Amino acid sequence: MDNQELKKIWKEKYLVVPQCLEKLKKISKTATAFNTNIDAIYKIKGSQLETLLKDFNIEAKEIEHITISSFNEPRDIILGITKCFTRGIAEEWVTEDINIYNWLKDNIGYQRLQMGGQGGIIGNTLALLGIKEVIAHTNSHPKLQAEQFLDLSNLLAFDDEGKLRQASLVERKEDTPLIHWIIEFDKGDAFLLDDKTFTCPKSNRFIATYDPCNMNLVMNKDFVSYLNTTKTDYLLLSGFNPLLEKNNGLALIDNAVNVISEWKSSNKDMIIHLEIASTQDKAIRKAIVDKIAPLSNSIGLNERETIDLLEVMGQNTLAKKIENNTTSTNLFDAILYLKKTLKVERIQLHMFGLYLTIQDKTFKHTPENNINGMITASVVSSSKAYNGEITKYEHLTLASDRFVSDIGLSELSNLANKLNKPELLSTGLCNFDDFIITAIPTIIIDQPKTLVGMGDTISSVSLLAGA
Ligand code: GLC
């Protein structure tokens, strides 16, 4: 079958989206935790980066081998942006140093503010999709944070007095806004340094985070006790990514384990999905694998996060192989390894052009529904990339008339060949060992208006729309 025929087959499958969107409105209660913040978005141009590199006397030979992944001084901000720009990768670096925040505020500024953090982004998306009640955890909720929540009556958070109210109307007066800098850049943009041209291979972003609440995993006690007493269908969990070992991060994870375990014992049927997120501190990453993953039913991650997990699980050879050749076939080995080692019931990779799920035969959602969930996620997330935001119901399906990408089809075809399961290419489904594999080619937007929060959107929509 050629790609044109395959595109028609997948287009037919994508017609299921309106039905899935309707079904989502039947889900009663979902909670998101822990991280909600404000994202300050700035799209940087290659020429601007060039000026900044020169201002800081950074030479071409230095940027070819950037190994750092945290800040010591403002100069490191430029190295972080450059590292991500020249490699087309996404990273988030966190800091306890307010000078980094001030430097960004005074020297870069931002073009717009929007909802940030896995919890906040997923909360907005799920509420817009019409889940009956979405409760978002916020450890800081001043007016500026409230303004990032969509004006929806089914999207709730706790106020100063411990009352559950519409999140966009809550205003906790004493709280400080938690602002993260999201520096985005475009594929094909370039800069010249020491007679060398550096071209950005893939649109992506670098995040600089100074956030005392989320870095200390501060928990809202009303939210914590709410989940101990209220039946909730899904918990979308994340927010361990800004923790640092040197900042008591391991103890904070141990504390979170107690909190989540208690939620689980009073909410036995609740499905917990853990979104891995870019986590630079290796000890924290390892603790997420060892302690948080076992409490989760489902895990979501991208290519980079997959490599990161392999690195802390002693799988350096496979990690290197994927880093050098980020293909569906190499990533499959990693996801299978993670599925078997973490013993989680469902794991989903969202890579460029393809989503892949490996799940137990006994997982609550059927594989057929999971395919429909992934298809819905492909439409919603590409609509977000195309439109720059999804703040109105009609935004959710703006990209729905598009065909799936050639890249996605070729990744899926290579995977089908590797597994010797030709049916995977046109059905998106096959059995493998004791598991079920589902995979779909996705819609790709060539010039996305935004990319931040894509993974969060994909994972949450595909899980819930696959119910
Ligand atoms: C991380 C960042 C946050 C961003 C989110 C997007 O949580 O800290 O600023 O909005 O990732 O996925």
JSON list of N, CA, C and O and ligand atoms in Angstrom, two decimals, residues 35 37-39 92 94 114-119 121 180-182 205 207 209 211 238-239 241-242 277-278 451-456, ligand 1:
[
{"chain": "A", "resi": 35, "resn": "ASN", "atom": "N", "xyz": [1.73, 20.47, 39.61]},
{"chain": "A", "resi": 35, "resn": "ASN", "atom": "CA", "xyz": [2.30, 21.77, 39.22]},
{"chain": "A", "resi": 35, "resn": "ASN", "atom": "C", "xyz": [1.41, 22.60, 38.30]},
{"chain": "A", "resi": 35, "resn": "ASN", "atom": "O", "xyz": [1.01, 22.18, 37.23]},
{"chain": "A", "resi": 37, "resn": "ASN", "atom": "N", "xyz": [1.51, 26.70, 37.05]},
{"chain": "A", "resi": 37, "resn": "ASN", "atom": "CA", "xyz": [2.28, 27.95, 37.12]},
{"chain": "A", "resi": 37, "resn": "ASN", "atom": "C", "xyz": [1.90, 28.85, 35.95]},
{"chain": "A", "resi": 37, "resn": "ASN", "atom": "O", "xyz": [0.92, 28.58, 35.26]},
{"chain": "A", "resi": 38, "resn": "ILE", "atom": "N", "xyz": [2.66, 29.90, 35.75]},
{"chain": "A", "resi": 38, "resn": "ILE", "atom": "CA", "xyz": [2.40, 30.82, 34.64]},
{"chain": "A", "resi": 38, "resn": "ILE", "atom": "C", "xyz": [3.59, 30.73, 33.68]},
{"chain": "A", "resi": 38, "resn": "ILE", "atom": "O", "xyz": [4.73, 30.77, 34.12]},
{"chain": "A", "resi": 39, "resn": "ASP", "atom": "N", "xyz": [3.32, 30.56, 32.41]},
{"chain": "A", "resi": 39, "resn": "ASP", "atom": "CA", "xyz": [4.40, 30.52, 31.43]},
{"chain": "A", "resi": 39, "resn": "ASP", "atom": "C", "xyz": [4.51, 31.86, 30.72]},
{"chain": "A", "resi": 39, "resn": "ASP", "atom": "O", "xyz": [3.52, 32.38, 30.20]},
{"chain": "A", "resi": 92, "resn": "GLU", "atom": "N", "xyz": [14.34, 21.68, 30.28]},
{"chain": "A", "resi": 92, "resn": "GLU", "atom": "CA", "xyz": [13.93, 22.63, 31.32]},
{"chain": "A", "resi": 92, "resn": "GLU", "atom": "C", "xyz": [14.99, 22.61, 32.40]},
{"chain": "A", "resi": 92, "resn": "GLU", "atom": "O", "xyz": [15.34, 21.56, 32.91]},
{"chain": "A", "resi": 94, "resn": "VAL", "atom": "N", "xyz": [16.08, 24.22, 36.17]},
{"chain": "A", "resi": 94, "resn": "VAL", "atom": "CA", "xyz": [15.47, 24.91, 37.30]},
{"chain": "A", "resi": 94, "resn": "VAL", "atom": "C", "xyz": [16.55, 25.56, 38.17]},
{"chain": "A", "resi": 94, "resn": "VAL", "atom": "O", "xyz": [17.69, 25.13, 38.16]},
{"chain": "A", "resi": 114, "resn": "GLN", "atom": "N", "xyz": [0.74, 32.55, 29.55]},
{"chain": "A", "resi": 114, "resn": "GLN", "atom": "CA", "xyz": [-0.31, 31.52, 29.40]},
{"chain": "A", "resi": 114, "resn": "GLN", "atom": "C", "xyz": [-0.19, 30.51, 30.54]},
{"chain": "A", "resi": 114, "resn": "GLN", "atom": "O", "xyz": [0.76, 30.54, 31.30]},
{"chain": "A", "resi": 115, "resn": "MET", "atom": "N", "xyz": [-1.17, 29.63, 30.62]},
{"chain": "A", "resi": 115, "resn": "MET", "atom": "CA", "xyz": [-1.15, 28.62, 31.67]},
{"chain": "A", "resi": 115, "resn": "MET", "atom": "C", "xyz": [0.09, 27.74, 31.53]},
{"chain": "A", "resi": 115, "resn": "MET", "atom": "O", "xyz": [0.46, 27.35, 30.42]},
{"chain": "A", "resi": 116, "resn": "GLY", "atom": "N", "xyz": [0.72, 27.43, 32.64]},
{"chain": "A", "resi": 116, "resn": "GLY", "atom": "CA", "xyz": [1.88, 26.55, 32.62]},
{"chain": "A", "resi": 116, "resn": "GLY", "atom": "C", "xyz": [1.76, 25.43, 33.63]},
{"chain": "A", "resi": 116, "resn": "GLY", "atom": "O", "xyz": [0.89, 25.44, 34.50]},
{"chain": "A", "resi": 117, "resn": "GLY", "atom": "N", "xyz": [2.68, 24.49, 33.52]},
{"chain": "A", "resi": 117, "resn": "GLY", "atom": "CA", "xyz": [2.70, 23.34, 34.42]},
{"chain": "A", "resi": 117, "resn": "GLY", "atom": "C", "xyz": [1.77, 22.25, 33.91]},
{"chain": "A", "resi": 117, "resn": "GLY", "atom": "O", "xyz": [0.70, 22.53, 33.40]},
{"chain": "A", "resi": 118, "resn": "GLN", "atom": "N", "xyz": [2.21, 21.02, 34.09]},
{"chain": "A", "resi": 118, "resn": "GLN", "atom": "CA", "xyz": [1.39, 19.89, 33.62]},
{"chain": "A", "resi": 118, "resn": "GLN", "atom": "C", "xyz": [-0.02, 19.96, 34.18]},
{"chain": "A", "resi": 118, "resn": "GLN", "atom": "O", "xyz": [-1.01, 19.82, 33.46]},
{"chain": "A", "resi": 119, "resn": "GLY", "atom": "N", "xyz": [-0.12, 20.19, 35.52]},
{"chain": "A", "resi": 119, "resn": "GLY", "atom": "CA", "xyz": [-1.42, 20.22, 36.17]},
{"chain": "A", "resi": 119, "resn": "GLY", "atom": "C", "xyz": [-2.33, 21.29, 35.60]},
{"chain": "A", "resi": 119, "resn": "GLY", "atom": "O", "xyz": [-3.50, 21.06, 35.28]},
{"chain": "A", "resi": 121, "resn": "ILE", "atom": "N", "xyz": [-2.05, 23.00, 32.66]},
{"chain": "A", "resi": 121, "resn": "ILE", "atom": "CA", "xyz": [-2.34, 22.84, 31.23]},
{"chain": "A", "resi": 121, "resn": "ILE", "atom": "C", "xyz": [-3.39, 21.75, 31.02]},
{"chain": "A", "resi": 121, "resn": "ILE", "atom": "O", "xyz": [-4.37, 21.91, 30.28]},
{"chain": "A", "resi": 180, "resn": "HIS", "atom": "N", "xyz": [7.48, 30.96, 34.71]},
{"chain": "A", "resi": 180, "resn": "HIS", "atom": "CA", "xyz": [8.57, 30.22, 34.05]},
{"chain": "A", "resi": 180, "resn": "HIS", "atom": "C", "xyz": [8.81, 30.83, 32.68]},
{"chain": "A", "resi": 180, "resn": "HIS", "atom": "O", "xyz": [7.86, 31.16, 31.98]},
{"chain": "A", "resi": 181, "resn": "TRP", "atom": "N", "xyz": [10.08, 30.94, 32.28]},
{"chain": "A", "resi": 181, "resn": "TRP", "atom": "CA", "xyz": [10.37, 31.47, 30.95]},
{"chain": "A", "resi": 181, "resn": "TRP", "atom": "C", "xyz": [10.43, 30.35, 29.93]},
{"chain": "A", "resi": 181, "resn": "TRP", "atom": "O", "xyz": [11.16, 29.38, 30.11]},
{"chain": "A", "resi": 182, "resn": "ILE", "atom": "N", "xyz": [9.63, 30.50, 28.88]},
{"chain": "A", "resi": 182, "resn": "ILE", "atom": "CA", "xyz": [9.61, 29.50, 27.81]},
{"chain": "A", "resi": 182, "resn": "ILE", "atom": "C", "xyz": [10.19, 30.17, 26.57]},
{"chain": "A", "resi": 182, "resn": "ILE", "atom": "O", "xyz": [9.56, 31.06, 25.99]},
{"chain": "A", "resi": 205, "resn": "ARG", "atom": "N", "xyz": [11.74, 24.21, 22.40]},
{"chain": "A", "resi": 205, "resn": "ARG", "atom": "CA", "xyz": [11.80, 25.26, 23.41]},
{"chain": "A", "resi": 205, "resn": "ARG", "atom": "C", "xyz": [12.74, 24.91, 24.56]},
{"chain": "A", "resi": 205, "resn": "ARG", "atom": "O", "xyz": [13.02, 23.76, 24.83]},
{"chain": "A", "resi": 207, "resn": "ILE", "atom": "N", "xyz": [13.20, 25.86, 28.67]},
{"chain": "A", "resi": 207, "resn": "ILE", "atom": "CA", "xyz": [12.46, 26.46, 29.79]},
{"chain": "A", "resi": 207, "resn": "ILE", "atom": "C", "xyz": [13.41, 26.78, 30.94]},
{"chain": "A", "resi": 207, "resn": "ILE", "atom": "O", "xyz": [14.21, 25.93, 31.35]},
{"chain": "A", "resi": 209, "resn": "THR", "atom": "N", "xyz": [13.29, 27.90, 34.79]},
{"chain": "A", "resi": 209, "resn": "THR", "atom": "CA", "xyz": [12.31, 27.90, 35.86]},
{"chain": "A", "resi": 209, "resn": "THR", "atom": "C", "xyz": [12.88, 28.34, 37.20]},
{"chain": "A", "resi": 209, "resn": "THR", "atom": "O", "xyz": [13.82, 27.72, 37.71]},
{"chain": "A", "resi": 211, "resn": "ASP", "atom": "N", "xyz": [10.97, 28.84, 40.69]},
{"chain": "A", "resi": 211, "resn": "ASP", "atom": "CA", "xyz": [9.62, 28.61, 41.17]},
{"chain": "A", "resi": 211, "resn": "ASP", "atom": "C", "xyz": [9.67, 27.99, 42.56]},
{"chain": "A", "resi": 211, "resn": "ASP", "atom": "O", "xyz": [9.67, 26.77, 42.72]},
{"chain": "A", "resi": 238, "resn": "SER", "atom": "N", "xyz": [1.86, 14.87, 37.88]},
{"chain": "A", "resi": 238, "resn": "SER", "atom": "CA", "xyz": [3.18, 15.28, 37.40]},
{"chain": "A", "resi": 238, "resn": "SER", "atom": "C", "xyz": [3.72, 16.30, 38.39]},
{"chain": "A", "resi": 238, "resn": "SER", "atom": "O", "xyz": [3.17, 16.44, 39.49]},
{"chain": "A", "resi": 239, "resn": "GLY", "atom": "N", "xyz": [4.80, 17.01, 38.01]},
{"chain": "A", "resi": 239, "resn": "GLY", "atom": "CA", "xyz": [5.25, 18.09, 38.89]},
{"chain": "A", "resi": 239, "resn": "GLY", "atom": "C", "xyz": [6.45, 17.72, 39.74]},
{"chain": "A", "resi": 239, "resn": "GLY", "atom": "O", "xyz": [6.85, 18.48, 40.62]},
{"chain": "A", "resi": 241, "resn": "ASN", "atom": "N", "xyz": [9.28, 17.15, 38.28]},
{"chain": "A", "resi": 241, "resn": "ASN", "atom": "CA", "xyz": [10.39, 17.60, 37.42]},
{"chain": "A", "resi": 241, "resn": "ASN", "atom": "C", "xyz": [11.20, 18.78, 37.95]},
{"chain": "A", "resi": 241, "resn": "ASN", "atom": "O", "xyz": [12.39, 18.85, 37.69]},
{"chain": "A", "resi": 242, "resn": "PRO", "atom": "N", "xyz": [10.61, 19.75, 38.71]},
{"chain": "A", "resi": 242, "resn": "PRO", "atom": "CA", "xyz": [11.49, 20.83, 39.18]},
{"chain": "A", "resi": 242, "resn": "PRO", "atom": "C", "xyz": [12.22, 20.52, 40.48]},
{"chain": "A", "resi": 242, "resn": "PRO", "atom": "O", "xyz": [12.92, 21.40, 41.01]},
{"chain": "A", "resi": 277, "resn": "ALA", "atom": "N", "xyz": [7.69, 14.22, 32.13]},
{"chain": "A", "resi": 277, "resn": "ALA", "atom": "CA", "xyz": [8.21, 15.60, 32.03]},
{"chain": "A", "resi": 277, "resn": "ALA", "atom": "C", "xyz": [9.74, 15.64, 32.13]},
{"chain": "A", "resi": 277, "resn": "ALA", "atom": "O", "xyz": [10.36, 14.79, 32.78]},
{"chain": "A", "resi": 278, "resn": "SER", "atom": "N", "xyz": [10.32, 16.66, 31.51]},
{"chain": "A", "resi": 278, "resn": "SER", "atom": "CA", "xyz": [11.77, 16.80, 31.45]},
{"chain": "A", "resi": 278, "resn": "SER", "atom": "C", "xyz": [12.34, 17.05, 32.85]},
{"chain": "A", "resi": 278, "resn": "SER", "atom": "O", "xyz": [12.09, 18.08, 33.47]},
{"chain": "A", "resi": 451, "resn": "LEU", "atom": "N", "xyz": [4.62, 24.99, 21.05]},
{"chain": "A", "resi": 451, "resn": "LEU", "atom": "CA", "xyz": [4.84, 23.56, 21.28]},
{"chain": "A", "resi": 451, "resn": "LEU", "atom": "C", "xyz": [4.75, 23.22, 22.75]},
{"chain": "A", "resi": 451, "resn": "LEU", "atom": "O", "xyz": [4.57, 22.07, 23.12]},
{"chain": "A", "resi": 452, "resn": "VAL", "atom": "N", "xyz": [4.86, 24.23, 23.58]},
{"chain": "A", "resi": 452, "resn": "VAL", "atom": "CA", "xyz": [4.88, 23.95, 25.01]},
{"chain": "A", "resi": 452, "resn": "VAL", "atom": "C", "xyz": [3.54, 23.36, 25.44]},
{"chain": "A", "resi": 452, "resn": "VAL", "atom": "O", "xyz": [2.48, 23.80, 24.99]},
{"chain": "A", "resi": 453, "resn": "GLY", "atom": "N", "xyz": [3.62, 22.30, 26.24]},
{"chain": "A", "resi": 453, "resn": "GLY", "atom": "CA", "xyz": [2.39, 21.68, 26.73]},
{"chain": "A", "resi": 453, "resn": "GLY", "atom": "C", "xyz": [1.79, 20.66, 25.77]},
{"chain": "A", "resi": 453, "resn": "GLY", "atom": "O", "xyz": [0.74, 20.10, 26.04]},
{"chain": "A", "resi": 454, "resn": "MET", "atom": "N", "xyz": [2.49, 20.39, 24.67]},
{"chain": "A", "resi": 454, "resn": "MET", "atom": "CA", "xyz": [1.97, 19.41, 23.71]},
{"chain": "A", "resi": 454, "resn": "MET", "atom": "C", "xyz": [1.85, 18.02, 24.35]},
{"chain": "A", "resi": 454, "resn": "MET", "atom": "O", "xyz": [0.83, 17.36, 24.24]},
{"chain": "A", "resi": 455, "resn": "GLY", "atom": "N", "xyz": [2.92, 17.62, 25.01]},
{"chain": "A", "resi": 455, "resn": "GLY", "atom": "CA", "xyz": [2.94, 16.28, 25.60]},
{"chain": "A", "resi": 455, "resn": "GLY", "atom": "C", "xyz": [1.83, 16.12, 26.63]},
{"chain": "A", "resi": 455, "resn": "GLY", "atom": "O", "xyz": [1.15, 15.09, 26.67]},
{"chain": "A", "resi": 456, "resn": "ASP", "atom": "N", "xyz": [1.64, 17.15, 27.43]},
{"chain": "A", "resi": 456, "resn": "ASP", "atom": "CA", "xyz": [0.61, 17.08, 28.48]},
{"chain": "A", "resi": 456, "resn": "ASP", "atom": "C", "xyz": [-0.76, 16.93, 27.84]},
{"chain": "A", "resi": 456, "resn": "ASP", "atom": "O", "xyz": [-1.61, 16.15, 28.30]},
{"chain": "B", "resi": 1, "resn": "GLC", "atom": "C1", "xyz": [7.03, 22.15, 32.82]},
{"chain": "B", "resi": 1, "resn": "GLC", "atom": "C2", "xyz": [7.36, 23.62, 32.98]},
{"chain": "B", "resi": 1, "resn": "GLC", "atom": "C3", "xyz": [6.16, 24.49, 32.69]},
{"chain": "B", "resi": 1, "resn": "GLC", "atom": "C4", "xyz": [5.54, 24.12, 31.35]},
{"chain": "B", "resi": 1, "resn": "GLC", "atom": "C5", "xyz": [5.32, 22.64, 31.25]},
{"chain": "B", "resi": 1, "resn": "GLC", "atom": "C6", "xyz": [4.88, 22.29, 29.85]},
{"chain": "B", "resi": 1, "resn": "GLC", "atom": "O1", "xyz": [6.17, 21.77, 33.82]},
{"chain": "B", "resi": 1, "resn": "GLC", "atom": "O2", "xyz": [7.82, 23.88, 34.28]},
{"chain": "B", "resi": 1, "resn": "GLC", "atom": "O3", "xyz": [6.54, 25.81, 32.71]},
{"chain": "B", "resi": 1, "resn": "GLC", "atom": "O4", "xyz": [4.33, 24.78, 31.18]},
{"chain": "B", "resi": 1, "resn": "GLC", "atom": "O5", "xyz": [6.47, 21.91, 31.56]},
{"chain": "B", "resi": 1, "resn": "GLC", "atom": "O6", "xyz": [4.80, 20.94, 29.64]}
]
